[in-house]
Coordinates of C-alpha atoms in Angstrom, one line a residue:
Chain A
M159 CA 94.6 74.1 87.9
K160 CA 96.9 71.4 87.9
L161 CA 99.4 74.3 86.1
S162 CA 99.4 76.2 89.6
L163 CA 99.8 73.1 91.6
M164 CA 102.9 72.3 89.8
L165 CA 104.4 75.8 89.8
G166 CA 103.9 75.6 93.6
A167 CA 105.5 72.2 94.0
M168 CA 108.6 73.2 91.7
L169 CA 109.0 76.4 93.3
T170 CA 108.9 74.7 96.8
A171 CA 111.1 71.8 95.6
L172 CA 113.8 74.6 94.3
F173 CA 113.9 75.9 97.8
L174 CA 114.0 72.8 99.5
G175 CA 116.8 71.8 97.2
A176 CA 118.6 74.9 97.5
A177 CA 118.5 74.6 101.5
L178 CA 119.4 71.1 101.5
L179 CA 122.2 71.9 99.0
S180 CA 123.9 74.8 101.3
F181 CA 124.9 71.9 103.8
L182 CA 127.1 70.3 101.3
W183 CA 128.0 73.3 99.0
T184 CA 127.5 77.1 98.3
P185 CA 129.0 79.1 95.3
A186 CA 131.2 81.1 98.0
E187 CA 131.9 81.0 101.8
V188 CA 128.9 83.2 103.6
T189 CA 131.1 84.2 106.5
G190 CA 133.7 85.5 103.6
V191 CA 134.3 89.2 104.1
N192 CA 135.8 90.9 101.1
I193 CA 135.3 94.4 101.2
A194 CA 137.1 95.1 98.0
A195 CA 134.4 93.2 95.9
R196 CA 131.4 94.8 98.0
L197 CA 128.1 95.7 96.6
R198 CA 128.8 94.2 92.9
V199 CA 125.9 93.7 90.9
P200 CA 124.9 90.4 89.4
D201 CA 127.8 88.9 86.8
G202 CA 129.6 85.5 85.9
T203 CA 131.3 84.9 89.5
N204 CA 128.8 86.4 91.6
L205 CA 125.4 85.3 90.0
L206 CA 123.2 87.2 92.1
G207 CA 126.0 90.1 93.0
T208 CA 127.4 90.6 96.6
D209 CA 126.4 92.7 99.6
H210 CA 128.1 95.2 101.5
F211 CA 130.7 92.7 103.2
G212 CA 131.8 91.4 99.6
R213 CA 129.7 88.0 100.6
D214 CA 128.1 86.2 97.4
I215 CA 124.2 86.9 97.8
L216 CA 123.4 83.6 95.9
S217 CA 125.4 81.7 98.9
M218 CA 123.5 83.7 101.5
I219 CA 120.3 83.2 100.0
M220 CA 120.8 79.3 100.0
V221 CA 122.0 79.4 103.8
G222 CA 119.2 81.6 104.6
A223 CA 116.3 79.5 102.9
R224 CA 118.0 76.6 105.1
T225 CA 117.2 79.0 108.4
S226 CA 113.6 79.9 107.2
I227 CA 112.8 76.6 106.4
S228 CA 114.0 75.0 109.4
V229 CA 112.4 77.9 111.6
A230 CA 109.2 77.7 110.0
V231 CA 108.8 74.0 109.9
I232 CA 109.7 73.2 113.4
A233 CA 106.8 76.0 114.3
V234 CA 104.3 74.2 112.0
G235 CA 105.4 71.0 114.1
I236 CA 104.5 72.4 117.5
G237 CA 101.7 73.9 116.1
M238 CA 100.4 70.5 114.9
G239 CA 101.8 68.2 117.7
L240 CA 99.9 70.3 120.3
G241 CA 96.8 71.7 118.3
V242 CA 95.7 68.4 116.8
P243 CA 95.9 66.5 120.2
L244 CA 93.6 69.4 121.6
G245 CA 91.6 69.9 118.8
L246 CA 90.7 66.3 118.7
A247 CA 89.9 66.1 122.6
A248 CA 87.5 69.0 122.3
A249 CA 85.8 67.5 119.4
A250 CA 85.4 64.3 121.3
R251 CA 84.2 66.1 124.5
A252 CA 82.3 68.8 122.3
G253 CA 80.1 71.2 124.4
G254 CA 81.7 69.9 127.8
W255 CA 83.9 72.0 130.0
L256 CA 87.2 70.6 128.3
D257 CA 85.5 71.8 124.8
E258 CA 85.0 74.8 126.3
L259 CA 88.5 75.3 128.2
I260 CA 90.4 74.6 124.7
M261 CA 88.4 76.8 122.7
R262 CA 88.7 79.8 124.9
G263 CA 92.3 79.2 125.4
N264 CA 92.6 79.3 121.7
D265 CA 90.8 82.7 121.4
L266 CA 93.6 84.0 124.2
V267 CA 96.1 83.0 121.8
F268 CA 94.6 84.4 119.0
A269 CA 94.6 87.8 120.7
F270 CA 98.1 87.7 120.7
P271 CA 99.6 87.9 117.2
S272 CA 102.7 86.0 116.7
L273 CA 105.0 89.5 116.7
V274 CA 103.6 90.4 120.0
I275 CA 104.6 86.9 121.5
A276 CA 107.6 87.7 120.0
I277 CA 108.4 90.9 121.5
L278 CA 107.2 89.2 125.0
I279 CA 109.5 86.2 124.3
T280 CA 112.3 88.6 123.5
A281 CA 111.8 91.0 126.5
V282 CA 112.8 88.1 128.7
F283 CA 115.1 85.8 127.3
G284 CA 116.6 88.0 124.4
P285 CA 116.3 87.8 120.4
G286 CA 117.0 84.3 118.6
A287 CA 116.1 81.8 116.3
V288 CA 114.9 79.6 118.8
N289 CA 112.7 82.4 120.6
A290 CA 111.5 82.8 116.7
I291 CA 110.4 79.4 116.6
I292 CA 108.4 79.0 119.8
A293 CA 106.3 82.6 119.2
I294 CA 105.4 81.3 115.6
G295 CA 104.9 78.0 116.8
I296 CA 102.3 78.8 119.9
F297 CA 100.5 81.1 117.3
N298 CA 99.8 77.7 115.0
I299 CA 98.6 76.0 118.0
P300 CA 94.9 77.4 118.0
V301 CA 95.1 77.2 114.2
F302 CA 95.3 73.9 114.5
A303 CA 93.4 73.0 117.1
R304 CA 90.2 74.7 115.8
L305 CA 90.8 73.3 112.2
T306 CA 91.1 69.4 113.8
R307 CA 88.1 70.4 116.1
S308 CA 85.7 71.8 113.3
G309 CA 86.8 68.6 110.8
A310 CA 86.1 65.9 113.8
L311 CA 82.6 67.4 114.7
S312 CA 81.0 66.4 111.5
L313 CA 82.8 63.0 111.8
W314 CA 81.6 62.1 115.3
Q315 CA 77.8 62.3 113.4
R316 CA 78.9 59.7 110.8
D317 CA 77.5 56.4 110.7
F318 CA 81.1 54.6 110.9
I319 CA 82.0 56.2 114.3
L320 CA 78.9 55.2 115.7
A321 CA 79.6 51.8 114.6
A322 CA 83.0 52.0 116.1
R323 CA 81.5 53.1 119.5
V324 CA 78.7 50.7 119.5
A325 CA 81.9 48.1 119.2
G326 CA 83.0 49.4 122.4
K327 CA 86.1 51.5 121.3
S328 CA 87.0 54.3 123.6
R329 CA 86.6 58.0 122.5
I330 CA 90.4 58.4 122.4
R331 CA 90.6 55.2 120.1
I332 CA 88.2 56.5 118.1
S333 CA 90.2 59.8 117.8
A334 CA 93.4 58.5 117.2
E335 CA 92.2 55.3 114.7
H336 CA 89.3 56.7 112.9
I337 CA 89.1 60.7 113.2
L338 CA 92.9 61.6 112.8
P339 CA 93.0 59.6 109.3
N340 CA 90.1 61.0 108.4
V341 CA 91.5 65.1 108.9
T342 CA 94.9 64.7 107.6
N343 CA 94.0 66.1 104.3
L344 CA 92.8 69.4 106.0
L345 CA 96.0 69.2 108.2
I346 CA 98.6 68.9 104.8
V347 CA 96.5 71.7 103.2
Q348 CA 96.6 74.0 106.3
G349 CA 100.0 73.1 107.1
T350 CA 101.4 74.4 104.0
I351 CA 99.4 77.3 104.6
Q352 CA 101.1 77.8 108.1
F353 CA 104.6 76.9 107.0
S354 CA 104.3 80.1 104.4
L355 CA 103.1 82.0 106.9
G356 CA 106.1 80.7 109.2
I357 CA 108.6 81.8 106.6
L358 CA 107.0 85.4 106.6
A359 CA 106.7 85.8 110.3
E360 CA 110.4 84.7 110.6
A361 CA 111.2 87.1 107.9
G362 CA 109.5 89.8 109.9
L363 CA 111.1 89.0 113.0
S364 CA 114.7 88.9 111.7
Y365 CA 114.0 92.3 109.7
V366 CA 113.4 94.0 113.4
G367 CA 116.2 92.2 114.8
L368 CA 114.2 89.2 116.7
G369 CA 115.3 86.5 114.7
A370 CA 118.3 84.2 114.0
Q371 CA 121.2 86.1 115.2
P372 CA 124.5 87.4 112.9
P373 CA 126.5 85.8 111.4
T374 CA 123.5 82.7 110.7
P375 CA 122.4 84.4 107.5
S376 CA 118.5 85.0 107.1
W377 CA 116.4 86.7 104.6
G378 CA 114.7 89.4 106.9
R379 CA 118.2 90.5 108.5
M380 CA 119.5 90.5 104.8
L381 CA 117.0 92.9 104.3
A382 CA 117.3 95.1 107.2
E383 CA 121.2 95.5 106.2
A384 CA 120.6 96.4 102.6
Q385 CA 118.1 99.3 103.9
T386 CA 120.6 101.9 104.2
M387 CA 122.0 101.0 100.8
V388 CA 118.9 100.6 98.6
A389 CA 119.9 104.2 96.4
L390 CA 123.4 102.7 96.2
A391 CA 122.6 99.2 95.3
P392 CA 119.2 98.3 95.0
H393 CA 119.8 94.7 94.1
V394 CA 121.0 93.6 97.4
A395 CA 117.7 95.0 98.6
V396 CA 115.3 93.2 96.0
I397 CA 116.8 89.8 95.8
P398 CA 116.5 88.5 99.3
G399 CA 112.8 89.8 98.8
M400 CA 112.1 87.9 95.4
A401 CA 113.1 85.1 97.3
I402 CA 110.9 85.6 100.4
V403 CA 108.0 86.3 97.6
L404 CA 108.6 83.0 95.3
M405 CA 109.1 81.0 98.5
V406 CA 105.7 82.1 99.9
L407 CA 104.2 82.0 96.4
G408 CA 105.1 78.6 95.7
L409 CA 104.0 77.1 99.1
N410 CA 100.7 78.9 98.8
L411 CA 99.7 77.7 95.6
L412 CA 100.5 74.1 96.7
G413 CA 98.5 74.3 99.4
D414 CA 96.0 75.4 97.3
G415 CA 96.6 72.9 94.5
L416 CA 96.6 70.0 97.2
R417 CA 93.1 71.3 98.6
D418 CA 92.0 71.1 95.1
A419 CA 93.7 67.4 94.6
L420 CA 92.6 66.0 97.8
D421 CA 89.3 67.2 98.4
P422 CA 86.9 65.7 95.5
R423 CA 84.2 68.1 96.4
M424 CA 86.6 71.2 95.3
R425 CA 87.1 69.4 91.9
Q426 CA 83.1 70.2 90.8
R427 CA 83.5 74.3 91.5
P428 CA 85.9 76.1 89.3
T429 CA 88.0 78.2 91.8
Chain B
M223 CA 69.9 91.2 122.2
L224 CA 70.7 92.2 125.9
R225 CA 71.7 88.7 126.9
Y226 CA 73.8 88.6 123.8
F227 CA 75.6 91.8 124.4
L228 CA 76.0 90.4 128.0
S229 CA 77.4 87.2 127.4
R230 CA 80.0 88.7 124.7
L231 CA 81.0 91.8 127.7
T232 CA 81.4 88.7 130.2
S233 CA 83.8 86.7 127.8
L234 CA 85.9 90.0 127.2
A235 CA 86.3 90.6 130.7
I236 CA 87.5 87.2 131.4
S237 CA 89.8 87.5 128.4
L238 CA 91.4 90.5 129.6
L239 CA 91.9 89.1 133.1
V240 CA 93.5 85.8 131.7
A241 CA 95.4 88.0 129.3
S242 CA 97.1 90.3 132.2
V243 CA 97.8 87.5 134.2
V244 CA 99.5 85.9 131.6
I245 CA 101.8 89.5 130.7
F246 CA 102.4 90.0 134.1
L247 CA 103.8 86.4 135.0
V248 CA 105.9 86.4 131.4
V249 CA 107.3 89.8 132.3
E250 CA 107.9 89.1 136.0
V251 CA 110.0 85.7 135.2
A252 CA 112.5 87.9 133.1
P253 CA 116.0 87.5 134.8
G254 CA 117.8 90.7 135.4
D255 CA 116.3 92.9 137.7
P256 CA 115.6 96.4 136.3
A257 CA 117.2 98.2 139.2
S258 CA 120.8 96.7 139.3
Y259 CA 120.6 97.2 135.1
M260 CA 119.9 101.1 135.7
L261 CA 122.5 101.1 138.2
G262 CA 125.4 99.4 136.5
L263 CA 127.8 96.8 137.9
N264 CA 129.3 98.9 140.9
A265 CA 126.0 100.0 142.4
Q266 CA 125.9 100.2 146.0
P267 CA 123.8 97.6 148.0
D268 CA 122.0 100.5 149.6
T269 CA 121.5 102.6 146.6
L270 CA 120.1 99.8 144.9
A271 CA 117.8 98.9 147.7
A272 CA 116.6 102.6 147.6
L273 CA 116.2 102.7 143.9
R274 CA 113.7 99.3 144.1
T275 CA 111.9 101.0 146.8
E276 CA 111.5 103.6 144.4
L277 CA 110.1 101.8 141.6
G278 CA 107.9 99.8 143.7
L279 CA 109.9 96.4 143.2
D280 CA 109.9 95.6 146.9
V281 CA 106.4 95.5 146.7
P282 CA 105.4 91.3 146.8
K283 CA 104.4 90.2 143.5
P284 CA 100.3 89.7 144.1
E285 CA 100.6 93.4 145.2
R286 CA 102.1 94.6 142.3
Y287 CA 99.9 92.7 139.9
V288 CA 97.0 94.4 141.7
D289 CA 98.5 97.8 141.6
W290 CA 99.1 97.4 137.8
V291 CA 95.7 96.1 136.8
T292 CA 94.2 99.2 138.9
G293 CA 96.5 101.5 137.9
M294 CA 95.8 100.8 134.2
L295 CA 92.0 100.7 134.4
S296 CA 92.1 104.5 136.0
G297 CA 94.7 105.2 133.0
D298 CA 98.0 105.0 135.5
F299 CA 100.3 102.8 133.2
G300 CA 103.3 103.2 135.8
M301 CA 106.5 104.9 135.5
S302 CA 108.9 104.3 133.0
Y303 CA 112.1 103.2 134.6
T304 CA 114.4 105.0 131.8
Y305 CA 112.6 108.1 131.3
R306 CA 111.1 108.6 134.5
T307 CA 107.7 110.0 132.6
P308 CA 104.2 107.9 133.3
V309 CA 104.2 105.6 130.5
A310 CA 100.8 106.7 129.7
Q311 CA 102.0 109.7 128.5
M312 CA 104.8 107.8 126.3
V313 CA 102.0 105.6 124.9
A314 CA 100.0 108.5 123.9
D315 CA 102.2 110.0 122.1
R316 CA 103.1 107.1 120.3
L317 CA 99.2 106.0 119.7
W318 CA 99.0 109.2 117.5
V319 CA 101.2 108.0 115.0
S320 CA 100.2 103.9 115.2
L321 CA 96.4 104.3 115.4
P322 CA 96.4 106.5 112.7
L323 CA 98.8 104.2 110.5
A324 CA 96.9 101.0 111.1
L325 CA 93.1 102.8 110.3
L326 CA 94.3 104.3 107.2
A327 CA 95.9 100.9 106.1
L328 CA 92.6 99.1 106.9
S329 CA 90.4 101.8 105.4
L330 CA 92.6 101.6 102.5
A331 CA 92.3 97.6 102.4
V332 CA 88.6 97.5 102.3
L333 CA 88.7 100.3 99.8
I334 CA 90.5 98.2 97.4
A335 CA 89.3 94.9 98.7
F336 CA 85.6 95.2 98.2
P337 CA 85.5 96.4 94.5
A338 CA 88.0 93.9 93.4
G339 CA 86.1 90.7 95.3
L340 CA 82.9 92.2 93.6
F341 CA 84.5 92.4 90.5
A342 CA 85.9 88.9 90.6
A343 CA 82.7 87.3 92.0
S344 CA 80.9 88.6 89.3
R345 CA 82.9 87.5 86.4
R346 CA 83.8 84.0 88.2
G347 CA 85.7 81.9 85.8
R348 CA 86.6 84.4 83.3
P349 CA 89.7 86.0 82.7
G350 CA 88.9 89.0 85.0
D351 CA 88.4 87.0 87.9
I352 CA 91.8 84.9 87.2
G353 CA 93.5 88.1 86.6
V354 CA 92.1 89.4 90.1
M355 CA 92.8 85.9 91.9
A356 CA 96.4 85.9 90.2
A357 CA 97.2 89.7 91.6
T358 CA 95.9 88.1 95.0
Q359 CA 98.0 85.4 95.4
L360 CA 101.1 87.6 94.8
G361 CA 99.8 90.0 97.2
I362 CA 99.6 87.4 99.8
A363 CA 103.0 86.2 99.6
L364 CA 104.4 90.0 99.7
P365 CA 106.4 90.6 103.2
N366 CA 105.0 94.1 103.7
F367 CA 108.1 95.7 105.0
W368 CA 109.7 94.5 101.5
F369 CA 107.3 95.8 99.6
A370 CA 107.7 99.0 101.6
M371 CA 111.1 99.2 101.0
L372 CA 110.3 98.9 97.3
L373 CA 108.2 101.6 97.5
V374 CA 110.6 103.9 99.0
M375 CA 113.1 102.9 96.2
V376 CA 110.4 103.9 93.8
F377 CA 108.6 106.9 94.9
A378 CA 110.8 108.5 97.5
I379 CA 114.3 107.7 95.9
S380 CA 113.5 108.1 92.0
L381 CA 110.7 110.1 91.9
R382 CA 110.8 111.8 95.0
W383 CA 107.1 112.1 95.3
F384 CA 107.1 111.0 99.1
G385 CA 109.8 111.3 101.9
A386 CA 111.8 108.1 102.6
G387 CA 111.1 108.1 106.3
G388 CA 110.6 110.2 109.4
F389 CA 107.4 112.0 111.0
P390 CA 106.5 115.9 111.0
G391 CA 104.0 115.6 113.5
W392 CA 100.2 116.2 113.6
A393 CA 101.3 120.4 114.0
E394 CA 100.9 120.2 110.1
P395 CA 98.4 117.7 109.1
V396 CA 99.2 117.6 105.2
A397 CA 102.7 116.9 106.0
A398 CA 101.6 114.1 108.8
L399 CA 99.5 112.3 106.0
R400 CA 102.1 112.2 103.3
A401 CA 104.7 110.8 105.7
L402 CA 102.1 108.2 106.5
T403 CA 101.0 107.6 102.8
L404 CA 103.7 104.8 101.9
P405 CA 103.5 103.2 105.2
A406 CA 99.9 102.6 104.7
V407 CA 100.1 101.4 101.5
A408 CA 102.5 98.7 101.9
L409 CA 100.8 97.7 105.0
A410 CA 97.4 97.6 103.1
L411 CA 98.1 95.8 100.1
P412 CA 98.7 92.5 101.3
Q413 CA 95.6 92.7 103.8
A414 CA 93.8 93.8 100.6
A415 CA 94.7 90.8 98.8
I416 CA 93.5 88.4 101.6
L417 CA 90.4 90.5 102.1
T418 CA 89.6 90.3 98.2
R419 CA 89.7 86.3 98.3
V420 CA 87.7 86.2 101.7
L421 CA 84.9 88.7 99.9
R422 CA 85.1 86.7 96.3
S423 CA 85.0 83.1 98.0
A424 CA 81.8 84.1 100.4
L425 CA 79.9 85.9 98.0
L426 CA 80.2 82.7 95.8
D427 CA 78.9 80.9 98.6
T428 CA 75.9 82.7 98.8
L429 CA 75.4 83.2 94.7
D430 CA 74.8 79.4 95.5
E431 CA 71.5 79.8 98.0
D432 CA 68.4 79.3 97.1
Y433 CA 67.0 82.9 97.7
I434 CA 69.6 83.9 94.9
R435 CA 67.9 82.0 92.9
T436 CA 64.3 83.1 93.9
A437 CA 65.5 86.7 93.3
R438 CA 66.8 86.1 89.4
A439 CA 63.5 84.3 88.7
K440 CA 61.8 87.5 90.1
G441 CA 63.9 89.4 87.3
L442 CA 66.7 90.5 89.1
S443 CA 70.0 90.7 87.1
R444 CA 72.6 89.1 88.5
R445 CA 74.5 92.3 89.1
Q446 CA 71.2 93.4 91.1
A447 CA 71.2 90.1 92.9
L448 CA 74.6 90.2 93.7
W449 CA 74.8 93.9 95.4
R450 CA 70.8 93.3 96.9
H451 CA 71.3 90.0 98.4
A452 CA 74.6 88.1 98.2
L453 CA 77.2 91.2 99.6
R454 CA 74.7 91.5 102.7
N455 CA 75.1 87.9 103.1
A456 CA 78.5 87.8 102.6
L457 CA 79.4 90.2 105.2
I458 CA 79.5 87.7 108.1
P459 CA 83.0 85.9 106.9
V460 CA 84.2 89.6 105.7
L461 CA 83.6 90.9 108.9
T462 CA 85.4 88.3 110.8
I463 CA 88.7 88.8 108.7
I464 CA 88.6 92.4 109.3
G465 CA 88.4 92.0 112.7
L466 CA 91.5 89.7 112.8
Q467 CA 93.0 91.9 110.4
F468 CA 93.2 94.6 112.6
S469 CA 95.3 92.5 114.8
F470 CA 97.7 91.9 111.9
L471 CA 97.7 95.3 110.9
L472 CA 98.4 96.7 114.5
A473 CA 101.3 94.1 114.7
G474 CA 102.5 95.1 111.2
A475 CA 102.5 98.7 112.1
I476 CA 105.1 97.7 114.4
I477 CA 107.6 96.5 112.0
I478 CA 106.6 99.2 109.1
E479 CA 107.3 101.6 111.7
Q480 CA 110.8 100.5 111.7
V481 CA 111.4 100.8 107.9
F482 CA 109.9 104.6 107.8
F483 CA 111.5 105.6 111.1
L484 CA 108.5 106.4 112.3
P485 CA 107.9 107.3 116.1
G486 CA 105.0 104.9 117.0
L487 CA 104.2 102.4 119.4
G488 CA 106.8 99.7 117.7
R489 CA 109.7 101.9 118.3
L490 CA 108.8 102.5 121.7
I491 CA 108.7 98.8 122.1
F492 CA 112.1 98.0 120.6
Q493 CA 113.7 101.0 122.8
S494 CA 112.1 99.5 126.0
I495 CA 113.1 96.4 125.2
S496 CA 117.0 97.1 124.7
Q497 CA 116.8 99.2 127.9
R498 CA 115.0 96.5 130.2
D499 CA 112.1 99.1 130.5
L500 CA 110.1 96.1 131.6
I501 CA 107.2 98.2 132.5
V502 CA 106.4 99.8 129.2
V503 CA 106.9 96.3 127.3
E504 CA 104.3 95.2 129.6
S505 CA 101.9 98.1 129.3
V506 CA 102.2 98.7 125.5
V507 CA 101.9 94.7 124.8
M508 CA 98.6 94.6 127.1
L509 CA 97.3 97.5 125.3
L510 CA 97.7 95.7 121.9
V511 CA 96.4 92.9 123.2
F512 CA 93.4 94.7 125.0
A513 CA 92.7 96.2 121.6
V514 CA 92.8 93.3 119.5
I515 CA 90.1 91.7 122.1
L516 CA 88.3 94.9 122.1
V517 CA 88.0 95.1 118.2
N518 CA 87.1 91.1 118.2
F519 CA 84.3 92.0 121.1
L520 CA 82.9 94.8 118.4
V521 CA 83.0 92.4 115.5
D522 CA 81.0 89.7 117.6
L523 CA 78.5 92.6 118.3
A524 CA 78.3 93.8 114.7
Y525 CA 77.6 89.9 114.0
G526 CA 74.1 90.3 116.1
A527 CA 73.5 93.4 114.2
V528 CA 73.8 91.9 110.6
D529 CA 72.7 88.4 111.5
P530 CA 69.8 88.0 114.0
R531 CA 69.8 84.3 114.0
L532 CA 73.3 84.6 116.3
R533 CA 71.7 86.4 118.8
S534 CA 69.3 83.9 119.8
R535 CA 72.0 81.3 120.1
A536 CA 74.0 83.0 122.7

């Protein structure tokens, strides 16, 4: 199982590296239209070929990685930033009205899948990367709230928490100083998984035109633009999809590997 | 059981109420007046006022909310601003595409996941299990709309077994099913991958229980213990996921409809957004949310039927 962790870390590093590199250098200009060189199959000058405007696909994949990763990272940040405190609060007041309110609110958000939230937001504010971030981020909140609450609930029963209460610490201080550090592993693993779901969601939203708007390259919109040309130039449709699959696969393997590495109980059972 | 049912029913009603308020408020704060959008820049003030009255936009907001909700309860979803046809009619037409698509995909996902999950669990740690798990990793990472494009490339463009898109209508059932086959497969496979993993891990959890050891000690083979005892007890987490997946399938269907040019709810939503036909957006989103909440309610009831312990806890 160490192998999958390595593979996941390598794939993730590859895409992170490509996204960072794209700030400094790309093989070609992503907005450089060159109709004469359109729909080229991969060769020496264009390692992954060109699209219907003659733009270099490798460069677009690199900048697209930047879009995908930033949308997903900020969305996970929103989910953690709001979800974790809510989960901690719910667990600290387990069974009380605050707990009930937070958990019912969670159920309600779960009834709006991220795509439906995105549709609502788009209907009101128009499409764009920021709205995609909000849509995916809102959907992440209940995921982290639920996870934090369930992790925290079992911790509240433990002796060291009792000791902290006897020492006179408030529930808020206990949550911040003792509960939070002990659920960090759970959060890291879930964060990786939500990150990969965010990449998929961003791709889907930009595919239907609700995500990042032109000329910002994004993997989902590259696929949407390639759709009418699949018969002529299959590589234009295949390559961005491969990028999504490899990135998501890498993150999932990394998440699974981290869970096994961080949770000693998982080491005993071969999965 | 009755108390369990009633408590679930109350929470269903509250969820729907809150959801309807949220959707109404979000759409109401939308900038841009539908009436002035329809009439364009040079609209006369009195025509505008007349249209606003006709569309019911001059009524105070709380009253409009009550009208909207009571209307929906009696099956009246309002009138489309753009087409001047009842929204209920437009939704009903599209539902005949989206709902069969989601159900077909769900059945396919279950049909693939159950054998695969049972197979993997019965061969825990052996090559067959590792193979299935590797395949599910790939399935989870697959964006369904891209997979749909690949299916079109192979089965519609190269092999010409299916059409690349469009929908002939249910008047020709065979052609209609053929048109929904590739979209359903595209939706089902990533979901099947998730379901397989959940089923496998739920089965492995129950296989560690004492009652499985008892069953084995009484002479049941591993396979018999798996089928008779482990499977039934593993169904609770699997049911939860199936319930959650239904909402993802409905949402996924919205995207997949774009790949195959299917005239479903997804097309209706995107059309209405671009025409600022907000009453349609409002009603369709409410319908989707209603479907999700209802399915989760049914899943909760199913828990009660599968696991008697949960009935008393409510």
